[in-house]
Structures are given as structure tokens and as C-alpha cells.
Short mmCIF file of C-alpha atoms in Angstrom, two decimals:
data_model
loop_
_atom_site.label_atom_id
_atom_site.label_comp_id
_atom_site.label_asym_id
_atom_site.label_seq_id
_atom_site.Cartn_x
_atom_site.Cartn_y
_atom_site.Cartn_z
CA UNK U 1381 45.21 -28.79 -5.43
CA UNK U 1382 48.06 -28.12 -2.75
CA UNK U 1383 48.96 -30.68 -0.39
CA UNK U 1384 47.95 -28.65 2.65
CA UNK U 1385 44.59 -28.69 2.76
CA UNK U 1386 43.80 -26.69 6.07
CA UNK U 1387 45.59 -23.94 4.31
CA UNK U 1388 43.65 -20.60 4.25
CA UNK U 1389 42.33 -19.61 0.66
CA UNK U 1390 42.89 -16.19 -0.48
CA UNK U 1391 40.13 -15.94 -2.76
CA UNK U 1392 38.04 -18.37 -4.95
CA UNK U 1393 37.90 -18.29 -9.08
CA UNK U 1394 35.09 -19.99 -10.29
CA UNK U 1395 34.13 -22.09 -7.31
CA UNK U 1396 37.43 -22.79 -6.74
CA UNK U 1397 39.80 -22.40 -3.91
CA UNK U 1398 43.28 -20.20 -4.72
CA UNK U 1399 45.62 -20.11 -2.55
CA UNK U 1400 48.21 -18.14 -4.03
CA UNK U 1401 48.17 -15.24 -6.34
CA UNK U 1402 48.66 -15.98 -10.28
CA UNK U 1403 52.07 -14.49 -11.62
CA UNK U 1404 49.94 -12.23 -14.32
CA UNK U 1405 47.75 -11.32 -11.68
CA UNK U 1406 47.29 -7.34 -12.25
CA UNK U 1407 45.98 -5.07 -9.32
CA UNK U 1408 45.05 -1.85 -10.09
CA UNK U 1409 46.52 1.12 -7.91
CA UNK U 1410 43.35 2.42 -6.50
CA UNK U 1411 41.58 -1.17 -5.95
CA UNK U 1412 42.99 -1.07 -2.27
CA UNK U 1413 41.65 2.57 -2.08
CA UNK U 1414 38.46 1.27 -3.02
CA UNK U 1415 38.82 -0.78 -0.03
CA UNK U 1416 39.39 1.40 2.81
CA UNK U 1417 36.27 3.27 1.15
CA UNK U 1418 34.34 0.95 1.82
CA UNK U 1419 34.84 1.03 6.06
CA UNK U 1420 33.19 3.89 7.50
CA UNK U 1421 36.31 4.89 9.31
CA UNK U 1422 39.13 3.50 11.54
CA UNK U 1423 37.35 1.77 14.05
CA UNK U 1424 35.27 0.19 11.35
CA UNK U 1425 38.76 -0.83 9.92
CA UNK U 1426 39.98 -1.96 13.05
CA UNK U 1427 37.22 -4.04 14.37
CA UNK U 1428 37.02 -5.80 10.82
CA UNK U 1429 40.44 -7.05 11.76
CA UNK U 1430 39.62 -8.25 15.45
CA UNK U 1431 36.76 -9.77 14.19
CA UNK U 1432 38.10 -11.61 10.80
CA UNK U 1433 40.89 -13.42 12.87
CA UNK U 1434 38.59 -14.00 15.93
CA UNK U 1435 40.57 -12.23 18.34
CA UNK U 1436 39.22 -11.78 21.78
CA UNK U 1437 38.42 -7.81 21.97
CA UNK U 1438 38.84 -7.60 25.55
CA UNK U 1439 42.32 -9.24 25.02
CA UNK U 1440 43.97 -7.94 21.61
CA UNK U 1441 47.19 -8.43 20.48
CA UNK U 1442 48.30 -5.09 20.06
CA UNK U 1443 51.44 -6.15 17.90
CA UNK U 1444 49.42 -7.87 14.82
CA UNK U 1445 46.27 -5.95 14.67
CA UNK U 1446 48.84 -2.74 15.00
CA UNK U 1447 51.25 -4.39 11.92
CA UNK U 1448 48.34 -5.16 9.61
CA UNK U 1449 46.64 -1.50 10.47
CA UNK U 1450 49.86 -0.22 9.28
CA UNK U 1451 50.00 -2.37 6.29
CA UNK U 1452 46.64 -1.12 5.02
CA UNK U 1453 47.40 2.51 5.94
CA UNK U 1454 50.54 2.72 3.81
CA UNK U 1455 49.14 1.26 1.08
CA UNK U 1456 46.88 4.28 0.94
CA UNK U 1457 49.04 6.81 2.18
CA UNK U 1458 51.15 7.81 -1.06
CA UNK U 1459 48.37 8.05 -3.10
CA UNK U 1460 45.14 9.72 -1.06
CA UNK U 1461 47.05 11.35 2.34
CA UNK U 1462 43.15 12.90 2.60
CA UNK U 1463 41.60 9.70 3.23
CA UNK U 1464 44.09 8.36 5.08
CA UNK U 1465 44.46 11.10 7.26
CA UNK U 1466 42.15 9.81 10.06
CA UNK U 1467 43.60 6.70 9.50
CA UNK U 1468 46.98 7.61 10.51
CA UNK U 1469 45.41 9.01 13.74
CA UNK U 1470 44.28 5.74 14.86
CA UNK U 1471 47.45 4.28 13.53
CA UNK U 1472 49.90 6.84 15.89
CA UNK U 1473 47.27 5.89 18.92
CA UNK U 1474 47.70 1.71 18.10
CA UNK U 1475 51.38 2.48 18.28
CA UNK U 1476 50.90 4.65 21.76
CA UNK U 1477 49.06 1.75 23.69
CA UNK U 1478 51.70 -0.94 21.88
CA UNK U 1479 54.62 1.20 23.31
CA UNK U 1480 52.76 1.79 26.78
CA UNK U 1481 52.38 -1.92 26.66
CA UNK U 1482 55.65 -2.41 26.50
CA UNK U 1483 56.92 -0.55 29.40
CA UNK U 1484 56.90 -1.43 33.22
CA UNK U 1485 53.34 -1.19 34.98
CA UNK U 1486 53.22 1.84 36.87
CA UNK U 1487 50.94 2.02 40.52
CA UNK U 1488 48.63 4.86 41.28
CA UNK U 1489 48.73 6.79 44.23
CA UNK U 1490 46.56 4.72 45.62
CA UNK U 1491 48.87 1.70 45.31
CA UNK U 1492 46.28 -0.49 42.52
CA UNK U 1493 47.88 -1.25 39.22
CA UNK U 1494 47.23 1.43 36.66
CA UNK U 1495 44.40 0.95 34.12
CA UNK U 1496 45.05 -1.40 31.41
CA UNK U 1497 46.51 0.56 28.31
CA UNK U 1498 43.95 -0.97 26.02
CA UNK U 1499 40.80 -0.47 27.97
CA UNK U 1500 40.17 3.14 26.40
CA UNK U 1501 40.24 1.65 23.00
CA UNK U 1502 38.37 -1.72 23.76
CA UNK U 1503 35.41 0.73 25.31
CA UNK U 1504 35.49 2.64 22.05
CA UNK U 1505 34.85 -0.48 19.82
CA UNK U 1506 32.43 -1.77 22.14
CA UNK U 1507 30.39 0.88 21.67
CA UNK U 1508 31.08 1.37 17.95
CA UNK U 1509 29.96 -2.37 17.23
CA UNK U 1510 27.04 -1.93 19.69
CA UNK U 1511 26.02 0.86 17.68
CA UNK U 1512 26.54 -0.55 14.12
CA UNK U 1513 24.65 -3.65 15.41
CA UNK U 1514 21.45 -1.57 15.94
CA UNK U 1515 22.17 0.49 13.12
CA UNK U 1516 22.03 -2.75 10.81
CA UNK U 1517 18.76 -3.83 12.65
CA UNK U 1518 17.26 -0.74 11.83
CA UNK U 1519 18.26 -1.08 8.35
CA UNK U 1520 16.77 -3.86 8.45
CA UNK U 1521 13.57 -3.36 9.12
CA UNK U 1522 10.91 -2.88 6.03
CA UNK U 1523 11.25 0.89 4.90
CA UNK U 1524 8.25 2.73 3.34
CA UNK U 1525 9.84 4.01 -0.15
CA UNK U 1526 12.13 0.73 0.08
CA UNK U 1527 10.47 -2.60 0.68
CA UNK U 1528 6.97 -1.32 0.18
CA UNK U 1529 4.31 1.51 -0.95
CA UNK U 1530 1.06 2.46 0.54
CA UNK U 1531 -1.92 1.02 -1.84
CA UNK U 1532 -4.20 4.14 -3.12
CA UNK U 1533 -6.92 3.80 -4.67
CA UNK U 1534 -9.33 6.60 -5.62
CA UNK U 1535 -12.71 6.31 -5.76
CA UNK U 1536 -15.19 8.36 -6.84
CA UNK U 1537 -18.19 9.40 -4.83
CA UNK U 1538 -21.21 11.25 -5.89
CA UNK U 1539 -21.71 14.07 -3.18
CA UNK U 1540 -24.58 14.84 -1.90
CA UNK U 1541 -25.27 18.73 -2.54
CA UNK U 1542 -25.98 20.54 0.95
CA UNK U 1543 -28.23 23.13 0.33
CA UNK U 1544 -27.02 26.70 2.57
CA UNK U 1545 -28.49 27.14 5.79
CA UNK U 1546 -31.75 29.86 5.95
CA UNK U 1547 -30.79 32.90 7.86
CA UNK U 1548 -33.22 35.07 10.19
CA UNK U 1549 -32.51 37.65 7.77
CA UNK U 1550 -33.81 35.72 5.36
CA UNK U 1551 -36.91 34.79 6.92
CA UNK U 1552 -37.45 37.88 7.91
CA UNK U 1553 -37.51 39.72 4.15
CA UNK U 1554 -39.65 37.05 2.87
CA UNK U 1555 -42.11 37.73 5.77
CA UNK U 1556 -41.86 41.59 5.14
CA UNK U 1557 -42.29 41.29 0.98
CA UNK U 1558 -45.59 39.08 1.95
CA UNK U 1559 -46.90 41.58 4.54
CA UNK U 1560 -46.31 44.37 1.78
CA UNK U 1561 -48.62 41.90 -0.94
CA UNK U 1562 -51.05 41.91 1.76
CA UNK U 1563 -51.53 45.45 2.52
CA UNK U 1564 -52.67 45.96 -1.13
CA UNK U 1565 -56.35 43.73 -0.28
CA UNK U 1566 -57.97 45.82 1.44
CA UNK U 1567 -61.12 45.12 3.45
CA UNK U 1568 -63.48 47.00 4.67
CA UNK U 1569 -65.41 44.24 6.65
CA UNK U 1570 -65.15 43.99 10.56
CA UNK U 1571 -65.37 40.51 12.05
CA UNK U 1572 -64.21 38.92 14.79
CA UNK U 1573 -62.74 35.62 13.76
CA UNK U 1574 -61.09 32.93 16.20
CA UNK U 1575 -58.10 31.54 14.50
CA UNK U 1576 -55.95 28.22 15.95
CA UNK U 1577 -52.36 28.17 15.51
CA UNK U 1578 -52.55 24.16 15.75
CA UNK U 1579 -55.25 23.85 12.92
CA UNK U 1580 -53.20 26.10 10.44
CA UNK U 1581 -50.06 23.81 11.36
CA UNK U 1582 -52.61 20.99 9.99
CA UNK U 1583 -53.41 23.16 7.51
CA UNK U 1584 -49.33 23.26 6.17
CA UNK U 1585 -48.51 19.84 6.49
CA UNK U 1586 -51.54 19.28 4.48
CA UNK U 1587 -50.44 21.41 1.06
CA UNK U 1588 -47.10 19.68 2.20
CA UNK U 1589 -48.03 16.24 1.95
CA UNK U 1590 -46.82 14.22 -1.48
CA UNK U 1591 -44.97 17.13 -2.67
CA UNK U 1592 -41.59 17.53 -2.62
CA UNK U 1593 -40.92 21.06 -2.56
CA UNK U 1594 -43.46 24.29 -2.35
CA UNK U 1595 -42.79 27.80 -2.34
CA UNK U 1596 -42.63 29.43 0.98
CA UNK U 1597 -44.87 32.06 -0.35
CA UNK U 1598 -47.15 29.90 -1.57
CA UNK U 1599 -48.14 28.52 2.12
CA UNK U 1600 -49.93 32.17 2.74
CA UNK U 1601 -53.08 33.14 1.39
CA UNK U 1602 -53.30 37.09 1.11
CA UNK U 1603 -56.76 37.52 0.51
CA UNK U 1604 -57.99 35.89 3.47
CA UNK U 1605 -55.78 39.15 5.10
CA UNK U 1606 -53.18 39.83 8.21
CA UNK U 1607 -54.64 38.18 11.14
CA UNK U 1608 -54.55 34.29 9.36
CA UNK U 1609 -51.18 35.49 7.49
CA UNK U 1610 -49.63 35.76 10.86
CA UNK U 1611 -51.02 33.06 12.04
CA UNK U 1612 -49.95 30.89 9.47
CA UNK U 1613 -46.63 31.97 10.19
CA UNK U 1614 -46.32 31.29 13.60
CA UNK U 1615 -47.63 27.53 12.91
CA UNK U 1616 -45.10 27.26 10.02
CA UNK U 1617 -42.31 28.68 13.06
CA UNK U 1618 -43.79 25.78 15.22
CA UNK U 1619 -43.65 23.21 12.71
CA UNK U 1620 -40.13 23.96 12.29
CA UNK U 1621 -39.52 24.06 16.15
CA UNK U 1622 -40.76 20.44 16.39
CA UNK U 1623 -38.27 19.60 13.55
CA UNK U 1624 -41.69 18.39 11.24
CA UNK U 1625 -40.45 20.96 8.23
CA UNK U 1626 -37.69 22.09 6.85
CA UNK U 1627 -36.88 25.10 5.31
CA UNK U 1628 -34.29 25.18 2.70
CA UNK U 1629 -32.72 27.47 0.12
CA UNK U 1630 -30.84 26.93 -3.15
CA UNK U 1631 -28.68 29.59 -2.94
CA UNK U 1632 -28.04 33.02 -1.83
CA UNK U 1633 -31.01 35.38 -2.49
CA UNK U 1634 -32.80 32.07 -3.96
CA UNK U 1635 -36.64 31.15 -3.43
CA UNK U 1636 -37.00 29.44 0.13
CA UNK U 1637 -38.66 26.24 -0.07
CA UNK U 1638 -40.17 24.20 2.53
CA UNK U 1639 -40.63 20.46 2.73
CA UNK U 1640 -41.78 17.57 5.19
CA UNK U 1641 -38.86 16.64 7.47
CA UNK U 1642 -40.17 13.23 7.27
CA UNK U 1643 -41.30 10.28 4.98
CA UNK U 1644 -44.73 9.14 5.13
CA UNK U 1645 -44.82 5.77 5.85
#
């Protein structure tokens, strides 16, 4: 161990501080291109520098930061002028404020002291740190695809088959292929016979009651002839009206069935 012991370290080998760079040290030509790679362009490079010596950015010391630009830009230069290209920009503008720097402060017409040489570039790094700050919080926030996935799980449900909805048209063929049935009985008799659409709505929820499912054709009695077949209808229409039936149908051009829109208790 040296003597000096507030020396800075370059680097540390195992744990160890090291101070000073081993004679058979080899460093490969492009490791220092590796390096300016890794800054995301000269005022990444140049507020690294401010900010590794703790140099006060609204006071910097044009002379150093400009001499150890320099001495990472040449490195570069003679091997990758394409990467260093923007680098040399910054460079030529670090030696522009230096050189303004350096020459007596000139008034405006005004008579106030002229702008401070530096305050272009101090705005510009202010903003670039600002803006890598909240980059880096962003980044750091938890990123779907990144830090975590979205839990699926897939379940399988039994669906409940809906069964198509009955059109008028529907209805309305049923009713004529039952009228045509009925015109085949024939009666000759002539009465005059009261009929109640309320008891033949009784009459429907009673062949309706503990079954399931009956034929819609079924519900009409032909022989018994026009008169109580219309009838019949009409109460089977009111029953559906008051939501006490329903009327379903399996499929297109199916049988229509018709059940009791309620459970018995």
C-alpha cells in the first residue's frame, strides 16, 4: 500500500485499491471506443465530467472540463472520425466559450455587461440532466413485458344454449297450416256456442302444467272446429302478453314449442 492514502484509486483488482497502472497492463485499441459508446452523446459526455469531479455547473471551469473533453475526443478520433464527429462539435464550441472567456467583457447597448459566455451551454445541460432524470424514473417504473405479466387463466364455462327468437312469420304459418287441418272436419251442425277467452287460457296452462315442453299444435283441438280454434289462439296470444308462456323454437323452420314461463312452487 502507498504512503498516501487520500490518494485517488484508479481502479480496484480484487477488492483492492490500485493506484497506478501495472507495467504489462495491455489496453486494447477500441476499449476507449467502447467507452464513448456507452454516453448517449456529448452532453452526456460532458456532464459525466462536471458531475464526476463535483464541479459547480453554474460555475465550470472551462479550461479542465475543455482539456479532458479533448483528451477523450482524440483518443477516438484516428480510429472512428464517424463517432466522433459530433463530438468534435461540442469540442470546437468548449473551445469558443474558453476563448470568449478569455477576452475583455464587452457592454450592450444598453450599457449591462454582456451575457455570461457559458450560460447557453449551462441551460443546455440543465435541461439534458432534467430530462435524463425523468427518463431514468420512467425506466424505472415496473414495465408490463419487463418486471411482470398479466395472470390468465382460462376457464371453461358450459353455455347455456339460447334458443332463436319466434318470428310473426312464424306464428303466422303455423296458425295458417292448422286452419287448413281444420277445414277438412266438416260440420254440418248449427249451434250457437258462447266461448271465454279467459277459460281457454285456463284451459292451456292446464295441458301446460308438469310438462316441460308441448307442441304448439298440439294446444288446438280441430274437431271441436274454427270458432274454439281461434279462440284458443287468442288466449294462447294473451298468455304470452302477460309473459305466463313462452314460445320457443329449436331452430329455423323447427317445431314451435310452448312452455310455462314460470315454476310452480
Amino acid at each position: 500500500m502507498p504512503e498516501v492514502v487520500d490518494q485517488v484509486a484508479l481502479a480496484r483488482l480484487y477488492g483492492e485499491p490500485l493506484f497506478a497502472l501495472p507495467n504489462d497492463l495491455y489496453i486494447p485499441p477500441d476499449a476507449l471506443e467502447v467507452f464513448l459508446e456507452a454516453f448517449e452523446g456529448p452532453l452526456d459526455l460532458l456532464l459525466y465530467l462536471i458531475r464526476k469531479q463535483n464541479f459547480n455547473i453554474l460555475d465550470i471551469p472551462m479550461a479542465g472540463v475543455t482539456r479532458q473533453y479533448l483528451a477523450y475526443v482524440d483518443e477516438i478520433r484516428s480510429r472512428n472520425l464517424e463517432l466522433a464527429a459530433e463530438y468534435l462539435l461540442m469540442a470546437a464550441m468548449l473551445i469558443e466559450i474558453k476563448s470568449r472567456m478569455l477576452l475583455p467583457p464587452k457592454k450592450t447597448a444598453d450599457g449591462e455587461e454582456a451575457e455570461d459566455p457559458r450560460a447557453e451551454l449551462v441551460r443546455r445541460l440543465l435541461e439534458y440532466e432534467q430530462a435524463k432524470m425523468q427518463a431514468a424514473a420512467i425506466n424505472a417504473l415496473s414495465t408490463y413485458g419487463r418486471d411482470f405479466w398479466k395472470a390468465q387463466v382460462y376457464i371453461e364455462q358450459s353455455l347455456k344454449p339460447r334458443f332463436p327468437d319466434v318470428s310473426l312469420d312464424d306464428l303466422r304459418q303455423a296458425w295458417a297450416d292448422i286452419l287448413k287441418r281444420a277445414k277438412l272436419v266438416q260440420h254440418h251442425k248449427i249451434s250457437r256456442e258462447e266461448l271465454s277467452v279467459r277459460e281457454h287460457m285456463s284451459i292451456v296452462l292446464r295441458q301446460l302444467q308438469g310438462r316441460r315442453f308441448v307442441e304448439f299444435e298440439s294446444l288446438f283441438d280441430a274437431t271441436r272446429g274454427v270458432p274454439v280454434l281461434v279462440v284458443t289462439f287468442i288466449a294462447l296470444l294473451e298468455l304470452g302478453k302477460e309473459t305466463l308462456v313462452e314460445i320457443t323454437q329449436a331452430e329455423a323452420f323447427a317445431p314451435i314449442y310452448v312452455r310455462l314461463a314460470y315454476a310452480p312452487s
